[in-house]
Short mmCIF file of C-alpha atoms and ligand atoms in Angstrom, two decimals:
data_model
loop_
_atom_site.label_atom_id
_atom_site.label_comp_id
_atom_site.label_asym_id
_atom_site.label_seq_id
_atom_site.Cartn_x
_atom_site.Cartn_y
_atom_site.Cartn_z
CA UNK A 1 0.00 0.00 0.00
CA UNK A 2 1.80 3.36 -0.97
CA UNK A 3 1.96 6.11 1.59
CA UNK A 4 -0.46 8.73 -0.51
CA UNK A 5 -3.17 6.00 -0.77
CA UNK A 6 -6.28 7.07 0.35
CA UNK A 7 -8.32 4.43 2.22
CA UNK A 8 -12.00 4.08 2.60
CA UNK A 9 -13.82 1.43 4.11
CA UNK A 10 -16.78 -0.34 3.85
CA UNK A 11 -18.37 -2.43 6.76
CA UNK A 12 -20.89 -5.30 5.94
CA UNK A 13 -23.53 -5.85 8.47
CA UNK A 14 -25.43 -9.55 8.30
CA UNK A 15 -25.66 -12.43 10.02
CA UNK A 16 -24.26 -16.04 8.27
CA UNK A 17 -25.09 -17.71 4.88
CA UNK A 18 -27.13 -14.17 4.10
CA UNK A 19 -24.27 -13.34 1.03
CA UNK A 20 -21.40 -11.01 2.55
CA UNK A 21 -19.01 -12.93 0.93
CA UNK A 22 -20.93 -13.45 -2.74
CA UNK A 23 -21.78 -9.70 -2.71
CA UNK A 24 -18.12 -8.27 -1.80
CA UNK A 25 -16.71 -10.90 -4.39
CA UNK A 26 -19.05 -9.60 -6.85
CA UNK A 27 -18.18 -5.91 -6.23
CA UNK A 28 -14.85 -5.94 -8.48
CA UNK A 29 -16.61 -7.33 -11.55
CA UNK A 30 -19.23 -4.74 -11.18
CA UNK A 31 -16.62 -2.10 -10.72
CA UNK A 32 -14.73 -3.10 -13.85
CA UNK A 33 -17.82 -3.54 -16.34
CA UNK A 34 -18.53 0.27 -14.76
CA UNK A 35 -15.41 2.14 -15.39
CA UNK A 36 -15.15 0.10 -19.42
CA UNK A 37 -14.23 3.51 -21.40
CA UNK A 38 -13.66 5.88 -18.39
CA UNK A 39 -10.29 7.16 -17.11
CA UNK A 40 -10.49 5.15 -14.22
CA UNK A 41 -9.32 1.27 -13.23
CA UNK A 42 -10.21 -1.03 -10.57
CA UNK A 43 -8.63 -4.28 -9.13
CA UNK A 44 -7.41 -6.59 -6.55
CA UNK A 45 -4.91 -4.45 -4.51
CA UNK A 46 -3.03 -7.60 -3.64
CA UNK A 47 -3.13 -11.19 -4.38
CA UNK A 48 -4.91 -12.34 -1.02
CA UNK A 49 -8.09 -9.95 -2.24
CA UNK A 50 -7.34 -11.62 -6.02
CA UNK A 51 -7.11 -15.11 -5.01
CA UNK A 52 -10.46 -14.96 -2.86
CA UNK A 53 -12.19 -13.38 -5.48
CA UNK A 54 -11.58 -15.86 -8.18
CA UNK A 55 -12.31 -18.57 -5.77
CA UNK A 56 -15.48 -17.17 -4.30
CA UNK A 57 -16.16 -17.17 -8.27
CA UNK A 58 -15.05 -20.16 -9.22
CA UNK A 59 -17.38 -22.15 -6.52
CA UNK A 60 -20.50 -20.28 -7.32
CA UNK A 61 -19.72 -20.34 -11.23
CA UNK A 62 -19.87 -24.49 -10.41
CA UNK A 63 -22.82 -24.64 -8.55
CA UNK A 64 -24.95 -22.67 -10.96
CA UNK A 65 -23.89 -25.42 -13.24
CA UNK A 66 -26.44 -27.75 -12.24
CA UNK A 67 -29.90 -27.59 -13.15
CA UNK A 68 -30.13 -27.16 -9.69
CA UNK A 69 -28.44 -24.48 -7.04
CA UNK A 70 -27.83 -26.12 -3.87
CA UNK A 71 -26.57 -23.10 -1.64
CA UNK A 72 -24.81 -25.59 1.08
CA UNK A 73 -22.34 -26.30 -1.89
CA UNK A 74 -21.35 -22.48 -1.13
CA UNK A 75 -19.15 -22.69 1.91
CA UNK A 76 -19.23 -20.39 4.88
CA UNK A 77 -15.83 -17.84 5.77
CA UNK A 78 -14.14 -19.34 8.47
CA UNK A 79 -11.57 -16.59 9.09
CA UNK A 80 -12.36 -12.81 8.72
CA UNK A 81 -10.65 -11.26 5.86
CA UNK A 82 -9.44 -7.85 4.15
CA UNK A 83 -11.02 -7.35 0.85
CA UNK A 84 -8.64 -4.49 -0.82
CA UNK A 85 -9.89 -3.24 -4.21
CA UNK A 86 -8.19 -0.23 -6.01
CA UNK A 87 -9.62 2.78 -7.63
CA UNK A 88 -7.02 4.14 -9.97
CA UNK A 89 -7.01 7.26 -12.26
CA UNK A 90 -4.82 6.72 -15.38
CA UNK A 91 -3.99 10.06 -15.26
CA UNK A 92 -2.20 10.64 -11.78
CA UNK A 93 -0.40 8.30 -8.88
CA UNK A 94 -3.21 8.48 -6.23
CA UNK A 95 -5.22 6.05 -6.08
CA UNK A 96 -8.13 4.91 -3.88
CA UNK A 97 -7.99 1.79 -1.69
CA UNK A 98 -11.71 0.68 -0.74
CA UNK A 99 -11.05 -1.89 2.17
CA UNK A 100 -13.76 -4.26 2.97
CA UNK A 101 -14.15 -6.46 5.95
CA UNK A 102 -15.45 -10.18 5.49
CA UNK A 103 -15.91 -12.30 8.65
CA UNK A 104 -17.71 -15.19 9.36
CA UNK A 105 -21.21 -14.06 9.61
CA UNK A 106 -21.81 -16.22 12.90
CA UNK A 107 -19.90 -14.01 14.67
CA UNK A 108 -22.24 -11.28 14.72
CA UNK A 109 -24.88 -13.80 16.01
CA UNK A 110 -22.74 -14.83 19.00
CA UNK A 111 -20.22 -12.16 19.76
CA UNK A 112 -17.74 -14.28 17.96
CA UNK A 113 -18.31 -17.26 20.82
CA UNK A 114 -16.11 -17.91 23.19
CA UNK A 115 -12.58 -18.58 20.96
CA UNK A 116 -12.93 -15.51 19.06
CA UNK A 117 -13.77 -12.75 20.74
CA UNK A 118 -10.80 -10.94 20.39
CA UNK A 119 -11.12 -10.93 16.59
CA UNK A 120 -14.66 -10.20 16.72
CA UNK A 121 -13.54 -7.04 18.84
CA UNK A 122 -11.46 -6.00 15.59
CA UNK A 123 -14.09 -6.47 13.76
CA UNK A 124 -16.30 -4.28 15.43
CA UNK A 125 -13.71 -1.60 15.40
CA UNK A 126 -13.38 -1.93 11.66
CA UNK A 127 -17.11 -1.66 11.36
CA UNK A 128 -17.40 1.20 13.85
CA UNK A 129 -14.68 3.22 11.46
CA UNK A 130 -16.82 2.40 8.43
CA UNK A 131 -18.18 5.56 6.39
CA UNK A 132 -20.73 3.44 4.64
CA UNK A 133 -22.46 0.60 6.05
CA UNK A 134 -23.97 -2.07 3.80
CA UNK A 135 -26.63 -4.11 5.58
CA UNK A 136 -27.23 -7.31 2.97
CA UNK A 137 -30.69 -8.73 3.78
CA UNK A 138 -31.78 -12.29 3.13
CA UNK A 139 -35.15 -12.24 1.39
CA UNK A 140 -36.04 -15.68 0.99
CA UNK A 141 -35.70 -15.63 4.97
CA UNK A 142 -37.70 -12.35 5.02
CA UNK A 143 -40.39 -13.16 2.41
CA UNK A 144 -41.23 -16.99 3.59
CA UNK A 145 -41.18 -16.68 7.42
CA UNK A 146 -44.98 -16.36 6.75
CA UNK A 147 -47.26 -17.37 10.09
CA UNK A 148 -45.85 -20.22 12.89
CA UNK A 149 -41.88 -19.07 11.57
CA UNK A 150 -41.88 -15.45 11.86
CA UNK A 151 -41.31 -14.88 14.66
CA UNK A 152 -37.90 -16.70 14.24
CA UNK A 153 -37.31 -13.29 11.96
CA UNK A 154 -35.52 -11.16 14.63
CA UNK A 155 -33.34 -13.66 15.75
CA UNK A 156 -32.19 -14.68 12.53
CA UNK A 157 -31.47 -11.26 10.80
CA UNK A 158 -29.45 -10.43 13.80
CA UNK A 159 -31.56 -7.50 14.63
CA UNK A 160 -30.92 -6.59 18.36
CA UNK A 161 -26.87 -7.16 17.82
CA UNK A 162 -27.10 -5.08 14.77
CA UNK A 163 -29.12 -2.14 16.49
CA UNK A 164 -26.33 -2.24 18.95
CA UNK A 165 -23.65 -2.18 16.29
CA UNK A 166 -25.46 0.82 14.77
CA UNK A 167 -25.36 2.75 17.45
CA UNK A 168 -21.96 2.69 17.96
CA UNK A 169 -21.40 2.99 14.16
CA UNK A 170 -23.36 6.09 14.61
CA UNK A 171 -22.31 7.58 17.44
CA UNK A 172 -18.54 7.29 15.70
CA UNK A 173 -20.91 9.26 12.82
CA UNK A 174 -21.79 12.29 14.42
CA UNK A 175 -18.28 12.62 15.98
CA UNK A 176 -17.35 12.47 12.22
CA UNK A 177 -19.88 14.71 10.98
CA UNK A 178 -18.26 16.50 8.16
CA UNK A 179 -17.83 13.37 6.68
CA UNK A 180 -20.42 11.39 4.31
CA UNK A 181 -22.39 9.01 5.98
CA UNK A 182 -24.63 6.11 4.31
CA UNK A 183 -26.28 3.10 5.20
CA UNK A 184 -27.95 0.81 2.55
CA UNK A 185 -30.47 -1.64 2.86
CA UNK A 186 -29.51 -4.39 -0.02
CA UNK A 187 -32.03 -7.28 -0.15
CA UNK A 188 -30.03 -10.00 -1.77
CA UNK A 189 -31.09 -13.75 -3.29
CA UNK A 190 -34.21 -11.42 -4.60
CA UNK A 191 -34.53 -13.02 -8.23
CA UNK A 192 -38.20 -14.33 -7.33
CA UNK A 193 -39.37 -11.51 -6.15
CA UNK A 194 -38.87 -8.78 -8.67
CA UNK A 195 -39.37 -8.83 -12.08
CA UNK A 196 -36.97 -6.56 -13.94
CA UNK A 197 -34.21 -9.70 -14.19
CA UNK A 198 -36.15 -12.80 -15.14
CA UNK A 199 -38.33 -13.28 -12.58
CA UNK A 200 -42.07 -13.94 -13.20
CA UNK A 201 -43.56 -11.98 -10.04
CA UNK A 202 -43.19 -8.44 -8.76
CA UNK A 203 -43.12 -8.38 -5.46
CA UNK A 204 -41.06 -5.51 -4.76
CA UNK A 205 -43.34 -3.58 -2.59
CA UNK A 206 -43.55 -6.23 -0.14
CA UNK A 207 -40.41 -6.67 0.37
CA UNK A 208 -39.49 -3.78 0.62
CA UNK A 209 -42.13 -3.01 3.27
CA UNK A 210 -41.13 -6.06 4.78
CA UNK A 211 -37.46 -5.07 5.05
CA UNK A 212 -38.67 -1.34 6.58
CA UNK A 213 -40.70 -3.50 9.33
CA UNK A 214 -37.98 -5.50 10.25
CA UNK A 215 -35.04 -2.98 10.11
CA UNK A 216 -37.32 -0.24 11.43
CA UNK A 217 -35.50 -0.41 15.17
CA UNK A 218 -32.20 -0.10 13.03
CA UNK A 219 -32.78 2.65 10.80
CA UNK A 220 -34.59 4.63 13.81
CA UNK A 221 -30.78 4.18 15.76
CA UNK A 222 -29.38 5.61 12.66
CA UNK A 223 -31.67 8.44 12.69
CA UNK A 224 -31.13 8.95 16.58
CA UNK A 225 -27.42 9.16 16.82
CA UNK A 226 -26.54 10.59 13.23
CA UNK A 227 -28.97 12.86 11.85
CA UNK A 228 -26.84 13.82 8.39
CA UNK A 229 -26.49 9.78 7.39
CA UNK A 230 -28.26 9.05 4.37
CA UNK A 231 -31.00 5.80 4.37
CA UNK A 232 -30.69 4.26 1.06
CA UNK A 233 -32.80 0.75 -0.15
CA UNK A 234 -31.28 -1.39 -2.79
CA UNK A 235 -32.15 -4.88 -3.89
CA UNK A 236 -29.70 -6.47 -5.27
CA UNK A 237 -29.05 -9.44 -7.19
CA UNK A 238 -25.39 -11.43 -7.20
CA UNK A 239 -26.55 -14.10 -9.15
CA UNK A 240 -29.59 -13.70 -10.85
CA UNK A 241 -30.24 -16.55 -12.94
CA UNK A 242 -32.18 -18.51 -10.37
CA UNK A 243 -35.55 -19.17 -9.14
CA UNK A 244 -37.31 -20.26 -5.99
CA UNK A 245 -38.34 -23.46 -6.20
CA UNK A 246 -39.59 -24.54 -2.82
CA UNK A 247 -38.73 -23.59 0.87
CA UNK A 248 -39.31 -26.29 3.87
CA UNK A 249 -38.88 -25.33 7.21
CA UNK A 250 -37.34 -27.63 9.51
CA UNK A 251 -37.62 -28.34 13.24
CA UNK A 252 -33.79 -27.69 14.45
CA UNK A 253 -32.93 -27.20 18.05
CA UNK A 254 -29.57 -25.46 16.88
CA UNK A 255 -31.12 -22.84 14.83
CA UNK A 256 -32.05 -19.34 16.35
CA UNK A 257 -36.12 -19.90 16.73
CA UNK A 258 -35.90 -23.23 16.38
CA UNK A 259 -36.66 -23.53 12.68
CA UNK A 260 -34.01 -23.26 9.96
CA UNK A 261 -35.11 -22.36 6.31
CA UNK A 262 -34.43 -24.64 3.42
CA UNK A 263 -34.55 -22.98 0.24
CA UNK A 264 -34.06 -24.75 -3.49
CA UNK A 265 -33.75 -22.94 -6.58
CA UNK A 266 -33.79 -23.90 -10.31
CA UNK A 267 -31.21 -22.51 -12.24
CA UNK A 268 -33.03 -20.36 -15.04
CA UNK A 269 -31.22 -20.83 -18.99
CA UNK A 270 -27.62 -21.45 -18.74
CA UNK A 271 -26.72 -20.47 -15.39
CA UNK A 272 -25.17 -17.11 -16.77
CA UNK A 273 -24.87 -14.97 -13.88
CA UNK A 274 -26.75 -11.80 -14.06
CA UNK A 275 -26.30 -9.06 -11.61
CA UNK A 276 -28.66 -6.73 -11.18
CA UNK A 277 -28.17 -3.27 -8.58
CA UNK A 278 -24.28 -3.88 -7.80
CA UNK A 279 -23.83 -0.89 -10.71
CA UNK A 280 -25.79 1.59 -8.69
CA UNK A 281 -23.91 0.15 -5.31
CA UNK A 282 -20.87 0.88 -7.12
CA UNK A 283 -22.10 4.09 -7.82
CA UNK A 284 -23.12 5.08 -4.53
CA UNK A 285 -20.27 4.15 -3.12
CA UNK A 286 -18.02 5.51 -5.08
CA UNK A 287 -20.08 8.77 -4.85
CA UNK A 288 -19.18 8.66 -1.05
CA UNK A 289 -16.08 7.71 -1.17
CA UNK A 290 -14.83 9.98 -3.90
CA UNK A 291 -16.78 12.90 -2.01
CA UNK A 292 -14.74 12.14 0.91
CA UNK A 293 -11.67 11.52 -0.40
CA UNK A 294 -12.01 14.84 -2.23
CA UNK A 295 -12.76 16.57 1.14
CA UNK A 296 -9.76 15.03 2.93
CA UNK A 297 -7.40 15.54 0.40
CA UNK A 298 -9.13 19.32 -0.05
CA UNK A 299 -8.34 19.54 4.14
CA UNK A 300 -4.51 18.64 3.27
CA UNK A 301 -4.09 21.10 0.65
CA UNK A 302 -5.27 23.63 2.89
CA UNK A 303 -3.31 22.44 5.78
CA UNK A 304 -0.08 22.29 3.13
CA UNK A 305 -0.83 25.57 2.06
CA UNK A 306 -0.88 27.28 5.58
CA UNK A 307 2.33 25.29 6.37
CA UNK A 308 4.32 26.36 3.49
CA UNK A 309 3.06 29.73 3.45
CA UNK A 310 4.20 30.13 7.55
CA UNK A 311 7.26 28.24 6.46
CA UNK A 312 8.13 30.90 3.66
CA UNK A 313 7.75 33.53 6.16
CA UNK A 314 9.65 32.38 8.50
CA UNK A 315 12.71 31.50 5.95
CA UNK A 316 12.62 34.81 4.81
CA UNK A 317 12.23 36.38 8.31
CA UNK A 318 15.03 39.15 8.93
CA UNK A 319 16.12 38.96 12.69
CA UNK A 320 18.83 41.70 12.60
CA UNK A 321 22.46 42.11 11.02
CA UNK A 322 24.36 39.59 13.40
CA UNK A 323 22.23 37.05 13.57
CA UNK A 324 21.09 36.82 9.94
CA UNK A 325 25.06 36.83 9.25
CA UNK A 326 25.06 33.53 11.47
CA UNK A 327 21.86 32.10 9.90
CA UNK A 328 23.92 32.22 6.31
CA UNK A 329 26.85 31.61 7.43
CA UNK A 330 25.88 28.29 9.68
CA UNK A 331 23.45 27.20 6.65
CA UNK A 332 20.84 27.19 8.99
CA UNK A 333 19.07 30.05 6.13
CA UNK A 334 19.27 27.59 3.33
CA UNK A 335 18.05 24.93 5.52
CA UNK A 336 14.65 27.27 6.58
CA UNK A 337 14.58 27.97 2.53
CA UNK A 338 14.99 24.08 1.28
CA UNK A 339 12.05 23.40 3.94
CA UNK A 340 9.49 25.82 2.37
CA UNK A 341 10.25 24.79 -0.84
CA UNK A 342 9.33 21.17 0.20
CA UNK A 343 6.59 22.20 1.84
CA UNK A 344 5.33 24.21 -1.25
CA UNK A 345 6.23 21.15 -3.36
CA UNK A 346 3.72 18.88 -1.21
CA UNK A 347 0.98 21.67 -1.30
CA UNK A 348 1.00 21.80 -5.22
CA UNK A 349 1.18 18.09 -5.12
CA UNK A 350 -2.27 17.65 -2.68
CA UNK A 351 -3.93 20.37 -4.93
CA UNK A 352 -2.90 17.74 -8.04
CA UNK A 353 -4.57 14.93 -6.20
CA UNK A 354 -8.03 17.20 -5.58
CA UNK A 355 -8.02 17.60 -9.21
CA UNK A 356 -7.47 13.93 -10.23
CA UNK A 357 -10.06 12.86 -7.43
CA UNK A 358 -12.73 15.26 -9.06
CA UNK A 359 -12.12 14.11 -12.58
CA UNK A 360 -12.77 10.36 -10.79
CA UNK A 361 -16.08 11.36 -9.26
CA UNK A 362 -17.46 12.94 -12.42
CA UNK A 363 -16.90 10.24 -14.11
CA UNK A 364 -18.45 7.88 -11.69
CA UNK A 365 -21.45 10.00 -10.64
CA UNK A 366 -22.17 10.65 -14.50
CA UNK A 367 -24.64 7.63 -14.38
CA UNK A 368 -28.61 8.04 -13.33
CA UNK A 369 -29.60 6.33 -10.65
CA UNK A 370 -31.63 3.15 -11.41
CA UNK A 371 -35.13 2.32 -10.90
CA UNK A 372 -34.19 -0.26 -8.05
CA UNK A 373 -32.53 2.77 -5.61
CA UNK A 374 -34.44 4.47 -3.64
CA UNK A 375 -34.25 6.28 -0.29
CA UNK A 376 -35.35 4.60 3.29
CA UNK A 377 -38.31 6.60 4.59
N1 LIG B 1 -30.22 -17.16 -4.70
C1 LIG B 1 -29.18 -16.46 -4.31
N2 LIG B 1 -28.28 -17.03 -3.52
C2 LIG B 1 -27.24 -16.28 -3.11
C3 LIG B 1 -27.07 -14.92 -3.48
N3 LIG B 1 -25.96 -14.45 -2.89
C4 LIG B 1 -25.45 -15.47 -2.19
N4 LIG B 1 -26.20 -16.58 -2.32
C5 LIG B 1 -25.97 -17.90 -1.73
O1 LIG B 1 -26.20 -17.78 -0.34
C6 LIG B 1 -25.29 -18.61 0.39
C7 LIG B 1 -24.51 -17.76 1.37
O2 LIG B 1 -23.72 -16.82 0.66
P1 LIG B 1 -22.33 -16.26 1.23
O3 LIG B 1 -21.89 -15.18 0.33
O4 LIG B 1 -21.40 -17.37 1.49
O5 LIG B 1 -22.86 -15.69 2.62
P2 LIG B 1 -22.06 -15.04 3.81
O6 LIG B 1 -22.91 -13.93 4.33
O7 LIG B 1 -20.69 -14.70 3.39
O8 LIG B 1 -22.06 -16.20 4.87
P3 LIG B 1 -21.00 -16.49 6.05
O9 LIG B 1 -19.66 -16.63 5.42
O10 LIG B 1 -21.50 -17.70 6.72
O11 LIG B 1 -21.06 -15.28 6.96
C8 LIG B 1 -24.40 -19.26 -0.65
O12 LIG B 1 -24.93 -20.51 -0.99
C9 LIG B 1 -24.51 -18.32 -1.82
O13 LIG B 1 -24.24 -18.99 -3.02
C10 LIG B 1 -28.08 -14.36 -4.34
O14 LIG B 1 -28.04 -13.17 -4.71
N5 LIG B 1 -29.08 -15.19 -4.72
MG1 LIG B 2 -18.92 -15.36 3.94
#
């Protein structure tokens, strides 16, 4: 990572098996297929983030080849994990890291048990320094807990650890106010539901008024602790090309409420994943991220600028005959000018970077906003 990289990070909010890991992996393709033609690259920033990507890939790309998706053949993340993707403008050196935590999903369930605590404390702190939170939602889970099984619902989406998480998240917010602050709502494994991708039904209302019931306790923590974050809703689909077939609920002692879900899907044509809603993520984020980037780097000019301009000053200070004889003569007057020319160096530099950063976020933001985004109310 090189010293003038700016990093922004991301924190994922969901409970296990809900698709943190499908939906980060799926980011970088997204990113890519959005910047084809612009000035602008993205990729793995190192080979950890590149190997887990085409992995991640590589298993789902198998299941779907069945006529049949069978999401146990998905495995859960056992170990939490940096996902580091870079935002680069051709034209300059400074790129933009985003950083994205993965961790095993149980862990938000039980405090990371009793062996992994300690990591699930870094976790939280990673999630707590988050500028945007992305809260993936599962909405087979939300959509069939119909009667005797919803009321396994707040259990299984996590929602009393989340509205804790939140609030911290929040609190760290408002402390942070000058800087953007977004939360979206991303329904994933939604193909059945809406019909804009494939899918046969629209059910997009209910879902989404199902997702406002549910996560009405954690937008209302948002809205308590960090009045300038911004409530955004966007369904999302990582895979697309399946369809509900059937969900059974079975009796499990182990599973929160005492019923686990069972869903089965068909896999619709050739099992050609299409995603649907990661390009106005991507957008959204990179909205944010560019905004703040822009701001910080803004706040560094102007800091660069006051310090060179003091600096200049003071090399060119007169103190009186003798002792601006012994400033030359000791060197310690070329030394005072070398520094303000440094220093003026590194403000022209950080007024470079603004520049590149804005000709980034125009040609990010250039895209409308699809039908599928819409604000949290
Ligand atoms: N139908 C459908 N299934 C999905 C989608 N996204 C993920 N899945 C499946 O859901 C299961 C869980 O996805 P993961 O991405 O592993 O979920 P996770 O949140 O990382 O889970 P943990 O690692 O346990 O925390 C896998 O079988 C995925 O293939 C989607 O958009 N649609
Ligand atoms: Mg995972």
């Amino acid at each position: 990572m090189s010293e003038s990289e700016f990093t922004y990070k991301i924190g994922l909010l969901a409970p296990s098996r809900v698709g943190k890991t499908t939906l980060i992996a799926s980011l970088l393709h997204e990113g890519q297929r959005l910047l084809v033609n612009s000035q602008v690259s993205m990729s793995a920033a190192d080979s950890p983030t590149a190997k887990r990507i085409t992995l991640t890939e590589g298993v789902i790309r198998g299941a779907l080849r069945s006529k049949d998706f069978e999401p146990e053949r998905v495995p859960s993340t056992s170990d939490p994990s940096y996902f580091r993707l870079r935002l680069k403008p051709r034209t300059t050196e400074t790129p933009i890291l985003f950083e994205i935590l993965d961790y095993p999903g149980g862990w938000l369930e039980d405090s990371g048990g009793e062996r992994n605590a300690a990591a699930w404390e870094a976790c939280q702190t990673f999630l707590s320094d988050s500028t945007v939170l992305l809260i993936p939602i599962d909405s087979v889970l939300l959509m069939e807990a119909e009667d005797r099984y919803e009321r396994v619902l707040p259990s299984q989406l996590a929602i009393p650890q989340m509205e804790q998480l939140v609030r911290i998240w929040a609190k760290d917010r408002r402390h942070n106010s000058h800087e953007p602050a977004l939360v979206v709502f991303c329904p994933v494994k939604c193909e059945s539901y809406l019909c804009d991708n494939g899918g046969t039904q629209d059910l997009g209302a209910e879902l989404r008024r199902r997702v406002s019931r549910e996560y009405a306790g954690v937008a209302q923590v948002v809205r308590e602790e960090a009045q300038h974050a911004v409530l955004r809703y966007l369904p999302i689909d990582t895979f697309g090309c399946v369809e509900l077939k059937s969900v059974k609920w079975a009796e499990d002692a182990g599973a929160l409420g005492g019923y686990k879900c069972l869903p089965r899907y068909r896999v619709r044509g050739d099992g050609i994943i299409s995603r649907m809603g990661l390009d106005d993520l991507m957008m959204l984020l990179c909205r944010q991220l560019v905004t703040a980037a822009q701001s910080h780097s803004e706040l560094t000019a102007q800091m660069n600028r006051v310090r060179s301009e003091h600096l200049r000053q003071y090399a060119e200070l007169r103190e009186g005959f003798f002792r601006d004889l012994w400033l030359s003569w000791s060197g310690r007057r070329a030394e005072r000018v070398r520094r303000a020319d440094a220093s003026e160096e590194e403000y022209r530099m950080s007024v470079a970077q603004s520049a590149s950063l804005f000709e980034v976020l125009s040609a990010l933001s250039a895209r409308p906003e699809g039908p599928r985004l819409t604000y949290l109310t």
